[in-house]
Coordinates of C-alpha atoms and ligand atoms in Angstrom, one line a residue:
K1 CA 0.0 0.0 -0.1
N2 CA 1.3 3.5 -0.8
H3 CA 0.6 6.6 1.6
Q4 CA 2.0 10.3 1.9
K5 CA 4.9 10.5 3.2
G6 CA 4.0 11.4 7.3
D7 CA 0.5 10.3 7.0
P8 CA 0.3 6.8 6.7
K9 CA -3.1 7.2 6.4
T10 CA -3.7 9.3 3.2
P11 CA -3.8 7.6 0.0
L12 CA -1.6 8.8 -2.7
E13 CA -3.1 10.2 -5.6
P14 CA -2.7 7.9 -8.5
H15 CA 0.6 9.4 -10.5
V16 CA 1.7 7.3 -13.3
L17 CA 5.0 7.4 -15.1
I18 CA 4.5 6.5 -18.8
F19 CA 8.0 5.7 -20.6
P20 CA 7.7 4.3 -24.1
I21 CA 10.5 3.5 -26.6
P22 CA 11.8 6.6 -29.0
I23 CA 9.9 5.1 -32.2
Q24 CA 7.2 7.0 -33.7
G25 CA 4.8 4.5 -33.9
P26 CA 4.7 3.2 -29.7
V27 CA 5.4 7.2 -29.1
N28 CA 1.9 8.0 -30.6
C29 CA 0.0 4.9 -28.6
F30 CA 1.4 5.7 -25.3
L31 CA 0.6 9.5 -25.9
K32 CA -3.2 8.4 -26.9
L33 CA -3.3 6.3 -23.5
A34 CA -1.6 8.9 -21.2
E35 CA -4.2 11.3 -22.9
L36 CA -7.2 8.9 -21.7
L37 CA -5.6 8.4 -18.3
C38 CA -5.6 12.2 -17.9
L39 CA -8.9 12.6 -18.7
S40 CA -9.9 9.8 -16.0
G41 CA -7.9 12.3 -13.0
I42 CA -5.2 10.2 -13.3
Y43 CA -1.2 12.1 -13.0
V44 CA 0.8 11.4 -15.7
T45 CA 4.6 12.3 -16.4
F46 CA 5.4 10.9 -19.5
L47 CA 9.1 9.9 -20.1
N48 CA 10.7 10.4 -23.5
T49 CA 13.9 9.9 -24.6
D50 CA 15.8 13.1 -26.4
H51 CA 15.7 11.7 -29.5
I52 CA 12.0 11.5 -30.3
H53 CA 11.5 14.2 -27.7
R54 CA 13.1 16.9 -30.2
P55 CA 11.1 16.4 -33.0
L56 CA 7.8 16.2 -30.8
L57 CA 8.5 19.6 -29.5
R58 CA 8.6 21.2 -32.8
H59 CA 5.1 20.2 -33.1
T60 CA 3.2 22.7 -31.7
N61 CA -0.3 20.8 -31.8
I62 CA 1.1 18.2 -29.3
L63 CA 2.0 20.5 -26.9
S64 CA -1.0 22.8 -26.9
R65 CA -2.9 19.5 -26.7
F66 CA -0.9 18.4 -23.9
N67 CA -1.0 22.1 -22.2
R68 CA -4.5 21.5 -21.6
Y69 CA -4.2 18.9 -18.9
P70 CA -2.6 20.4 -15.4
N71 CA -2.1 16.7 -14.2
F72 CA 0.4 15.8 -17.3
R73 CA 4.0 16.9 -17.6
F74 CA 6.8 15.8 -20.0
E75 CA 10.1 15.1 -18.6
T76 CA 13.1 13.8 -20.9
I77 CA 15.6 11.2 -20.5
P78 CA 19.2 11.4 -22.5
D79 CA 19.8 8.6 -24.9
G80 CA 23.1 9.4 -26.6
V81 CA 21.9 9.6 -29.8
N82 CA 22.9 12.4 -31.9
F83 CA 21.1 12.5 -35.3
E84 CA 18.3 14.4 -36.0
N85 CA 16.0 12.5 -37.9
P86 CA 12.8 10.3 -36.5
V87 CA 14.1 6.7 -36.8
S88 CA 14.0 4.6 -39.9
A89 CA 14.7 1.0 -40.1
A90 CA 18.1 1.9 -40.9
N91 CA 19.0 3.5 -37.7
I92 CA 16.5 1.6 -35.2
K93 CA 19.1 -0.6 -33.7
E94 CA 21.3 2.6 -32.7
V95 CA 18.3 4.2 -31.4
L96 CA 17.7 1.3 -29.3
E97 CA 21.3 0.4 -28.1
G98 CA 22.0 4.1 -27.5
A99 CA 18.8 4.2 -24.9
N100 CA 19.9 0.8 -23.4
I101 CA 23.7 2.3 -22.7
V102 CA 23.0 5.6 -22.3
S103 CA 19.2 5.8 -20.5
K104 CA 19.4 3.0 -18.6
P105 CA 21.7 3.6 -15.6
I106 CA 20.1 7.4 -15.3
F107 CA 16.5 5.7 -15.4
R108 CA 17.4 3.1 -12.9
E109 CA 18.9 6.2 -10.4
M110 CA 15.8 8.3 -11.0
M111 CA 13.5 5.2 -10.1
I112 CA 15.3 4.0 -7.1
S113 CA 16.2 7.6 -5.7
G114 CA 12.9 8.6 -6.2
R115 CA 14.3 12.0 -7.8
L116 CA 11.5 11.8 -10.5
S117 CA 8.6 11.7 -7.7
K118 CA 10.5 14.4 -5.5
R119 CA 10.7 16.8 -9.0
S120 CA 6.8 16.7 -9.0
E121 CA 6.2 16.4 -5.2
R122 CA 3.8 13.5 -5.9
P123 CA 5.2 10.1 -5.7
V124 CA 4.8 7.6 -8.9
T125 CA 2.5 5.1 -8.1
A126 CA 2.4 3.2 -11.1
M127 CA 4.8 2.5 -14.0
I128 CA 3.5 2.0 -17.6
L129 CA 6.3 0.7 -19.5
D130 CA 7.4 -0.3 -23.1
A131 CA 7.2 -4.3 -22.8
F132 CA 10.2 -3.9 -25.4
F133 CA 12.1 -1.6 -23.1
G134 CA 13.4 -4.6 -21.3
F135 CA 15.9 -2.3 -19.2
A136 CA 12.9 0.0 -18.2
V137 CA 10.8 -3.3 -17.0
E138 CA 13.6 -4.5 -15.2
V139 CA 14.4 -1.6 -13.3
G140 CA 10.8 -1.2 -12.5
L141 CA 10.3 -4.5 -11.1
E142 CA 13.4 -3.7 -8.9
T143 CA 10.9 -0.9 -7.3
S144 CA 8.2 -1.6 -5.3
T145 CA 6.1 0.5 -7.6
P146 CA 3.8 -1.7 -9.7
V147 CA 4.6 -1.8 -13.3
F148 CA 2.6 -2.4 -16.3
C149 CA 3.6 -3.2 -19.6
F150 CA 2.1 -1.7 -22.6
Q151 CA 3.0 -3.9 -25.7
T152 CA 2.2 -1.4 -28.8
I153 CA 2.7 -4.4 -31.1
S154 CA 0.1 -7.0 -32.7
P155 CA -0.7 -9.7 -30.0
C156 CA -0.9 -12.1 -33.0
C157 CA 3.2 -11.6 -33.2
S158 CA 3.4 -11.2 -29.7
W159 CA 1.6 -14.9 -28.9
T160 CA 3.2 -16.7 -32.2
S161 CA 6.5 -15.2 -32.1
F162 CA 7.6 -13.7 -28.6
F163 CA 5.9 -15.8 -25.8
N164 CA 6.5 -19.0 -28.1
L165 CA 10.3 -18.2 -29.1
P166 CA 11.9 -20.2 -26.8
T167 CA 9.6 -23.3 -27.6
L168 CA 10.0 -23.0 -31.2
I169 CA 14.1 -22.8 -30.7
E170 CA 14.5 -25.3 -28.4
A171 CA 11.8 -27.3 -30.9
G172 CA 14.8 -26.7 -33.7
E173 CA 11.8 -24.9 -35.6
V174 CA 13.8 -21.4 -35.2
P175 CA 15.9 -20.6 -37.2
F176 CA 15.1 -22.3 -40.5
R177 CA 16.4 -22.5 -43.9
E178 CA 15.5 -20.6 -46.8
E179 CA 14.1 -23.7 -48.7
D180 CA 11.8 -24.6 -45.5
M181 CA 10.0 -21.3 -45.5
D182 CA 6.8 -22.7 -46.8
K183 CA 7.0 -25.7 -43.8
L184 CA 3.9 -25.4 -41.3
V185 CA 5.0 -24.1 -37.8
E186 CA 3.9 -26.9 -35.7
N187 CA 4.9 -25.5 -31.7
V188 CA 2.6 -22.4 -31.5
P189 CA -0.5 -23.6 -29.3
G190 CA -3.8 -22.3 -31.5
T191 CA -2.5 -21.9 -34.4
Q192 CA -2.5 -25.5 -36.5
H193 CA -2.2 -25.4 -40.1
L194 CA -2.2 -21.5 -40.1
L195 CA 1.5 -20.4 -40.2
R196 CA 4.5 -21.3 -42.7
K197 CA 7.5 -20.3 -41.0
R198 CA 7.7 -17.3 -43.4
D199 CA 4.9 -16.0 -41.3
L200 CA 6.6 -15.8 -38.0
A201 CA 8.1 -12.6 -36.9
G202 CA 11.1 -11.2 -39.2
F203 CA 13.5 -11.6 -36.6
C204 CA 12.8 -15.7 -36.8
R205 CA 14.8 -15.5 -40.2
L206 CA 18.2 -14.6 -38.6
D207 CA 20.5 -17.4 -38.6
D208 CA 22.1 -16.1 -35.2
M209 CA 19.5 -16.6 -32.2
S210 CA 22.3 -14.6 -30.2
N211 CA 21.1 -11.5 -32.3
G212 CA 20.4 -8.3 -30.1
E213 CA 16.8 -8.2 -31.5
V214 CA 16.3 -11.9 -30.6
Q215 CA 17.8 -11.5 -27.3
R216 CA 15.4 -8.4 -26.2
V217 CA 12.5 -10.7 -27.6
L218 CA 13.4 -13.4 -25.3
K219 CA 13.9 -10.8 -22.2
E220 CA 10.4 -9.7 -23.2
A221 CA 9.2 -12.8 -23.1
L222 CA 10.4 -13.3 -19.7
L223 CA 9.8 -10.0 -18.2
T224 CA 6.2 -9.1 -19.1
P225 CA 4.4 -12.0 -17.3
R226 CA 6.1 -11.0 -14.2
T227 CA 4.2 -7.3 -14.6
Q228 CA 1.0 -6.4 -13.0
G229 CA -0.8 -6.6 -16.4
L230 CA -0.3 -6.4 -19.8
I231 CA -2.4 -3.6 -21.9
V232 CA -2.9 -4.2 -25.9
N233 CA -4.1 -2.1 -28.6
T234 CA -6.5 -4.7 -30.3
F235 CA -10.2 -5.8 -29.2
E236 CA -11.1 -9.1 -27.8
E237 CA -13.4 -10.8 -31.1
L238 CA -10.4 -9.3 -33.2
D239 CA -7.7 -11.5 -31.4
A240 CA -9.8 -14.2 -30.0
L241 CA -7.5 -16.6 -31.5
V242 CA -4.6 -15.6 -29.2
L243 CA -5.7 -14.0 -26.2
P244 CA -7.0 -17.0 -24.4
Y245 CA -3.7 -18.5 -24.6
M246 CA -1.8 -15.2 -23.9
R247 CA -3.9 -15.0 -20.8
K248 CA -2.5 -18.6 -19.6
L249 CA 0.9 -16.6 -19.4
C250 CA -0.3 -12.9 -18.5
P251 CA -4.0 -13.4 -16.5
N252 CA -4.2 -9.8 -16.6
I253 CA -4.5 -8.2 -20.5
Y254 CA -6.3 -5.1 -21.1
P255 CA -7.2 -5.1 -24.6
I256 CA -8.0 -1.3 -25.4
G257 CA -8.0 -1.0 -29.2
P258 CA -8.3 0.2 -31.6
L259 CA -6.8 2.6 -29.0
H260 CA -7.2 5.6 -32.1
S261 CA -10.8 5.2 -32.4
L262 CA -11.3 4.7 -28.4
H263 CA -9.4 7.9 -28.3
K264 CA -10.8 10.0 -30.4
V265 CA -14.3 9.1 -29.1
R266 CA -13.3 10.1 -25.7
I267 CA -11.3 13.1 -26.8
L268 CA -14.2 14.3 -29.0
A269 CA -16.4 14.3 -26.2
N270 CA -14.3 16.2 -23.7
T271 CA -13.1 19.1 -26.2
T272 CA -14.4 21.9 -28.0
Q273 CA -11.5 22.1 -30.5
P274 CA -11.9 18.7 -32.3
Q275 CA -9.4 19.8 -35.1
N276 CA -6.7 17.9 -35.6
I277 CA -7.3 16.1 -32.3
S278 CA -5.5 12.6 -32.8
S279 CA -2.1 13.7 -34.6
N280 CA 1.1 12.5 -32.6
S281 CA 3.1 12.8 -36.1
V282 CA 6.7 13.8 -36.0
W283 CA 6.7 14.3 -39.8
K284 CA 4.3 17.3 -41.4
E285 CA 1.3 15.8 -42.7
D286 CA 0.6 17.1 -46.1
C287 CA -3.4 17.8 -46.2
T288 CA -3.6 18.8 -49.7
C289 CA -4.1 14.9 -50.7
L290 CA -7.3 15.2 -49.0
S291 CA -8.8 17.6 -51.6
W292 CA -7.3 15.6 -54.0
L293 CA -9.5 12.6 -52.5
D294 CA -12.4 14.7 -52.4
K295 CA -12.4 14.2 -56.6
H296 CA -13.0 10.9 -56.9
P297 CA -15.9 8.4 -56.4
P298 CA -16.2 6.2 -53.2
K299 CA -13.9 3.3 -53.2
T300 CA -12.2 3.9 -56.1
V301 CA -8.7 4.8 -54.8
V302 CA -5.9 2.7 -53.9
Y303 CA -3.9 4.1 -50.8
V304 CA -0.3 3.0 -50.4
S305 CA 2.0 3.7 -47.3
I306 CA 4.9 1.8 -45.9
G307 CA 4.7 3.5 -42.5
S308 CA 7.1 5.3 -40.2
L309 CA 10.0 2.9 -40.3
A310 CA 9.9 0.5 -43.5
M311 CA 12.0 0.9 -46.6
M312 CA 12.0 -0.1 -50.3
K313 CA 14.6 -0.6 -53.1
F314 CA 14.2 1.6 -56.0
E315 CA 13.5 -1.5 -58.5
Q316 CA 10.4 -2.7 -55.7
L317 CA 9.5 1.0 -56.1
L318 CA 9.3 0.7 -59.9
E319 CA 7.5 -2.9 -59.9
I320 CA 4.7 -1.4 -57.2
W321 CA 4.4 1.6 -59.7
Y322 CA 3.5 -0.6 -62.7
G323 CA 1.3 -2.7 -60.7
L324 CA -0.9 0.4 -59.7
V325 CA -0.6 2.1 -63.0
N326 CA -1.4 -1.1 -64.9
S327 CA -4.5 -1.8 -62.3
G328 CA -6.1 1.5 -63.8
K329 CA -6.9 2.5 -60.1
P330 CA -6.2 6.2 -59.0
F331 CA -3.4 6.1 -56.3
L332 CA -2.9 7.9 -53.3
W333 CA 1.0 7.2 -52.6
V334 CA 2.8 8.1 -49.4
R335 CA 7.0 8.5 -50.0
R336 CA 8.6 9.3 -46.7
P337 CA 11.6 11.3 -47.8
G338 CA 14.8 8.5 -47.5
S339 CA 12.5 5.4 -47.7
I340 CA 14.1 4.2 -50.6
S341 CA 17.0 2.5 -49.6
D342 CA 19.4 3.0 -52.7
G343 CA 18.0 6.4 -53.3
Y344 CA 15.4 7.7 -56.0
D345 CA 16.6 9.3 -59.1
E346 CA 13.7 10.6 -61.2
S347 CA 15.9 10.4 -64.3
H348 CA 15.4 6.8 -64.1
V349 CA 11.6 6.2 -63.9
P350 CA 10.3 5.2 -67.3
S351 CA 8.1 8.7 -68.8
E352 CA 5.3 6.3 -69.1
L353 CA 4.9 5.9 -65.1
L354 CA 5.4 9.5 -64.7
D355 CA 2.9 10.6 -67.4
H356 CA 0.3 8.4 -65.8
T357 CA 0.8 9.4 -62.2
K358 CA 0.1 13.1 -63.4
E359 CA -3.3 11.8 -64.5
M360 CA -4.0 9.4 -62.2
G361 CA -1.6 9.5 -59.1
C362 CA -1.1 12.0 -55.8
I363 CA 2.1 11.5 -54.0
V364 CA 2.9 13.2 -50.9
D365 CA 6.0 13.0 -48.2
W366 CA 3.7 12.2 -45.2
A367 CA -0.4 12.1 -45.6
P368 CA -3.0 12.4 -42.4
Q369 CA -3.5 8.7 -42.4
E370 CA -6.3 8.2 -40.4
D371 CA -8.3 11.0 -42.4
V372 CA -7.6 9.2 -45.6
L373 CA -8.3 5.7 -44.7
A374 CA -11.7 7.4 -43.3
H375 CA -12.2 9.1 -46.5
Q376 CA -15.0 7.5 -48.6
A377 CA -12.5 7.4 -52.1
V378 CA -10.4 5.0 -50.4
G379 CA -11.1 1.2 -51.6
A380 CA -8.1 -0.3 -50.8
F381 CA -4.5 -0.1 -48.8
M382 CA -1.6 -1.4 -49.9
T383 CA 0.7 -1.4 -46.8
H384 CA 3.7 -2.5 -45.0
S385 CA 1.0 -4.1 -42.2
G386 CA 2.7 -2.3 -39.3
W387 CA 0.0 -2.9 -36.4
N388 CA -1.1 0.8 -36.1
S389 CA -2.3 1.2 -40.0
T390 CA -3.8 -2.1 -39.8
M391 CA -5.9 -1.6 -36.7
E392 CA -6.6 1.8 -38.3
S393 CA -7.6 0.0 -41.9
I394 CA -9.7 -2.4 -40.0
A395 CA -11.4 0.5 -37.8
V396 CA -13.0 1.9 -41.1
G397 CA -13.5 -1.1 -43.1
V398 CA -10.7 -0.6 -45.9
P399 CA -9.4 -4.3 -46.9
M400 CA -5.9 -4.3 -47.1
I401 CA -3.0 -5.7 -49.7
C402 CA 0.2 -6.9 -47.3
W403 CA 3.6 -5.9 -48.1
P404 CA 5.1 -6.4 -44.8
Y405 CA 8.6 -5.4 -44.6
F406 CA 9.8 -6.4 -40.6
Y407 CA 9.1 -7.5 -37.5
D408 CA 5.7 -8.0 -36.5
Q409 CA 4.1 -7.4 -39.9
Q410 CA 5.2 -10.9 -41.4
V411 CA 2.6 -12.4 -38.9
I412 CA 0.0 -9.4 -39.0
S413 CA -0.5 -9.6 -42.8
R414 CA -0.8 -13.6 -42.3
F415 CA -3.6 -13.0 -40.3
V416 CA -5.2 -10.4 -42.3
G417 CA -5.3 -12.5 -45.3
E418 CA -6.3 -16.0 -43.4
V419 CA -7.9 -15.1 -39.9
W420 CA -9.5 -11.8 -40.4
K421 CA -10.0 -12.4 -44.3
V422 CA -9.8 -8.5 -44.9
G423 CA -7.1 -8.8 -47.3
V424 CA -4.4 -10.3 -49.5
D425 CA -0.7 -11.3 -48.3
I426 CA 2.0 -10.9 -51.1
K427 CA 4.8 -11.2 -48.6
D428 CA 8.3 -12.0 -50.3
T429 CA 7.3 -11.1 -53.6
C430 CA 7.6 -7.8 -55.4
D431 CA 6.5 -8.3 -58.9
R432 CA 4.0 -5.7 -61.0
L433 CA 1.7 -8.4 -61.9
I434 CA 1.1 -9.7 -58.3
V435 CA 0.4 -6.2 -57.5
E436 CA -1.8 -5.3 -60.1
K437 CA -4.1 -8.8 -59.7
A438 CA -4.2 -8.0 -55.8
I439 CA -5.7 -4.5 -57.1
R440 CA -8.3 -5.9 -59.3
D441 CA -9.4 -8.8 -56.8
M442 CA -9.8 -6.5 -54.3
M443 CA -11.7 -3.7 -55.8
D444 CA -13.5 -5.5 -58.4
K445 CA -13.4 -9.0 -58.7
N446 CA -13.7 -10.1 -55.4
R447 CA -15.1 -6.8 -54.2
D448 CA -18.2 -8.1 -52.1
I449 CA -16.0 -10.6 -50.4
F450 CA -13.3 -8.1 -49.0
T451 CA -16.2 -5.6 -48.5
Q452 CA -18.4 -7.8 -46.5
S453 CA -15.9 -9.1 -44.0
A454 CA -14.1 -5.7 -43.9
I455 CA -17.8 -4.5 -42.6
L456 CA -17.7 -6.8 -40.4
W457 CA -14.7 -6.2 -38.4
E458 CA -15.3 -2.5 -38.7
N459 CA -18.7 -2.9 -36.8
L460 CA -17.2 -5.4 -34.2
A461 CA -14.2 -2.5 -33.5
K462 CA -17.2 0.3 -33.0
E463 CA -18.8 -2.0 -30.8
S464 CA -15.8 -2.7 -29.1
I465 CA -15.4 1.1 -28.1
S466 CA -18.9 1.9 -27.3
E467 CA -19.9 2.3 -23.8
A468 CA -20.5 -0.9 -22.8
G469 CA -17.8 -2.6 -25.4
S470 CA -14.8 -4.7 -24.0
S471 CA -12.2 -2.2 -25.1
S472 CA -14.2 0.7 -22.9
K473 CA -14.7 -1.6 -20.2
S474 CA -10.7 -2.6 -20.5
L475 CA -9.8 0.9 -20.3
A476 CA -11.8 1.3 -17.1
R477 CA -10.5 -1.5 -15.1
L478 CA -7.3 -0.4 -16.4
V479 CA -7.8 3.2 -14.5
A480 CA -9.6 1.4 -11.5
D481 CA -6.6 -0.7 -10.9
I482 CA -4.2 2.1 -11.4
I483 CA -6.2 4.0 -8.4
S484 CA -6.7 1.2 -6.4
L485 CA -3.1 0.5 -6.3
S486 CA -2.0 3.9 -5.0
S487 CA -4.6 4.1 -2.3
Ligands
UDX501 C1 6.4 -0.1 -36.1 C2 6.4 -1.2 -37.2 O1 6.9 -1.2 -38.1 C3 5.1 -1.8 -36.9 O2 5.5 -3.6 -37.2 C4 4.9 -2.2 -35.3 O3 3.7 -3.0 -35.5 C5 4.7 -1.1 -35.0 O4 5.9 0.1 -34.9 P1 5.5 1.5 -38.2 O5 6.3 1.3 -39.2 O6 5.5 3.0 -38.3 O7 5.6 0.9 -36.9 O8 4.4 1.2 -38.7 P2 2.5 1.2 -37.9 O9 2.4 0.8 -37.0 O10 1.7 0.9 -39.4 O11 2.5 2.9 -37.8 C6 2.5 4.3 -38.9 C7 1.8 5.1 -38.2 O12 2.2 6.5 -39.0 C8 0.3 4.9 -38.1 O13 -0.4 5.4 -37.1 C9 -0.3 5.9 -39.6 O14 -1.6 6.1 -39.5 C10 0.9 6.9 -39.3 N1 1.3 7.9 -41.1 C11 1.9 6.6 -41.8 C12 0.8 9.0 -41.1 O15 0.1 9.6 -40.1 N2 1.1 9.4 -42.4 C13 1.4 8.6 -43.1 O16 1.7 8.9 -44.3 C14 2.1 7.2 -42.8

């Protein structure tokens, strides 16, 4: 039990320390959760590493949004990362290692000495830590403060490729050889005949299991069940296949997704300034694409984006480009600067592609994705199958063409195609004919089939965030648990 210093009978005010890994996707989710907790009257200290806080600070919308909450404050911690750009797959390792080496001792000292609590004159009564930040979870568990983990990646990956990774390694199923990619995975309970080895998380393809990424996952699989509870961005129905198994390891799971929808509904109910409420983007969104979309009839446009980390080669860009052009559908394509790994040189782009794009395409650096997906003109989403993008698409009933890049995306794309049946998985291929066929299938030939299942999931997602819905109840339970742990 926690009590105010000097008065053993006065319960402490609930004060949560939130600490995400310094990558845009997770920070975005953690900020949304933080805002929901603020609305429930809980004090929140949001700890960012310097690397991600700098671009966030430049984002005036975020600051003005959070300035509204007297019970919210940002704190920062050094991470030894010197470059300015938000992370991409090319430098993600450097950022995580920096945090591990530089932030870890500072965070430990901060928590063990109580320095952070003293600064706020309000002791921290609970922590919500990124399950991926093993060192932070370790430090949290060393203190007597209750720790919750928030896993912003997909539960389908979490179950198949995190919690089961030790079993898969022991059974000799991971690592695997290139020629075994299509063999079925046998040692993940609940997924019989579903997963081929190529559908396991990207890091399972590594030869060397002593690799830092694999070791981080193994650590997470051990630490997460030792915490107070696990918060996940999904809803009960969507992950009905894996949640019962995950609960055997972590009995206290809070599915609060789709988090961006739950967040939007709650903020709209509590604000008089609904403009641009949910953007936590560290890149500037080009909103001109919304007026471009306005010019198109319902469900005719293909939206293409590979999120904030994934990259592609110039050759792959051309294959996708030809696929889009040959499908005859108009397309809105996000080309994040720096996302073409071997560089983009327009003089090497065939003029037929450029000419066609002038008529049928719209290319932007970064889009207001939630608004784009919710736009009636969008009929298909060609995606890297990041978990946020997937949830955002499911929440508004847009079917997906999945072209996964790394990490949990290989698992998500399989679930999209085979479990939720809201898209096609074209992983490990990059061919103009396959892209064209997938688009035509989704938007013409099998349009009704995809639309039907997309609507089904959209409705279930909406139900889950309604007042009596499962995700609303989970959030209420989380808030109640945080409050009761501080009294
Ligand atoms: C990463 C991993 O890639 C992903 O696999 C994991 O599940 C979460 O962390 P990221 O690659 O950024 O995330 O993909 P995703 O999770 O889909 O998040 C992308 C976010 O950026 C989404 O919230 C999306 O709305 C936003 N976005 C994307 C924009 O706001 N504008 C864009 O133009 C593109």
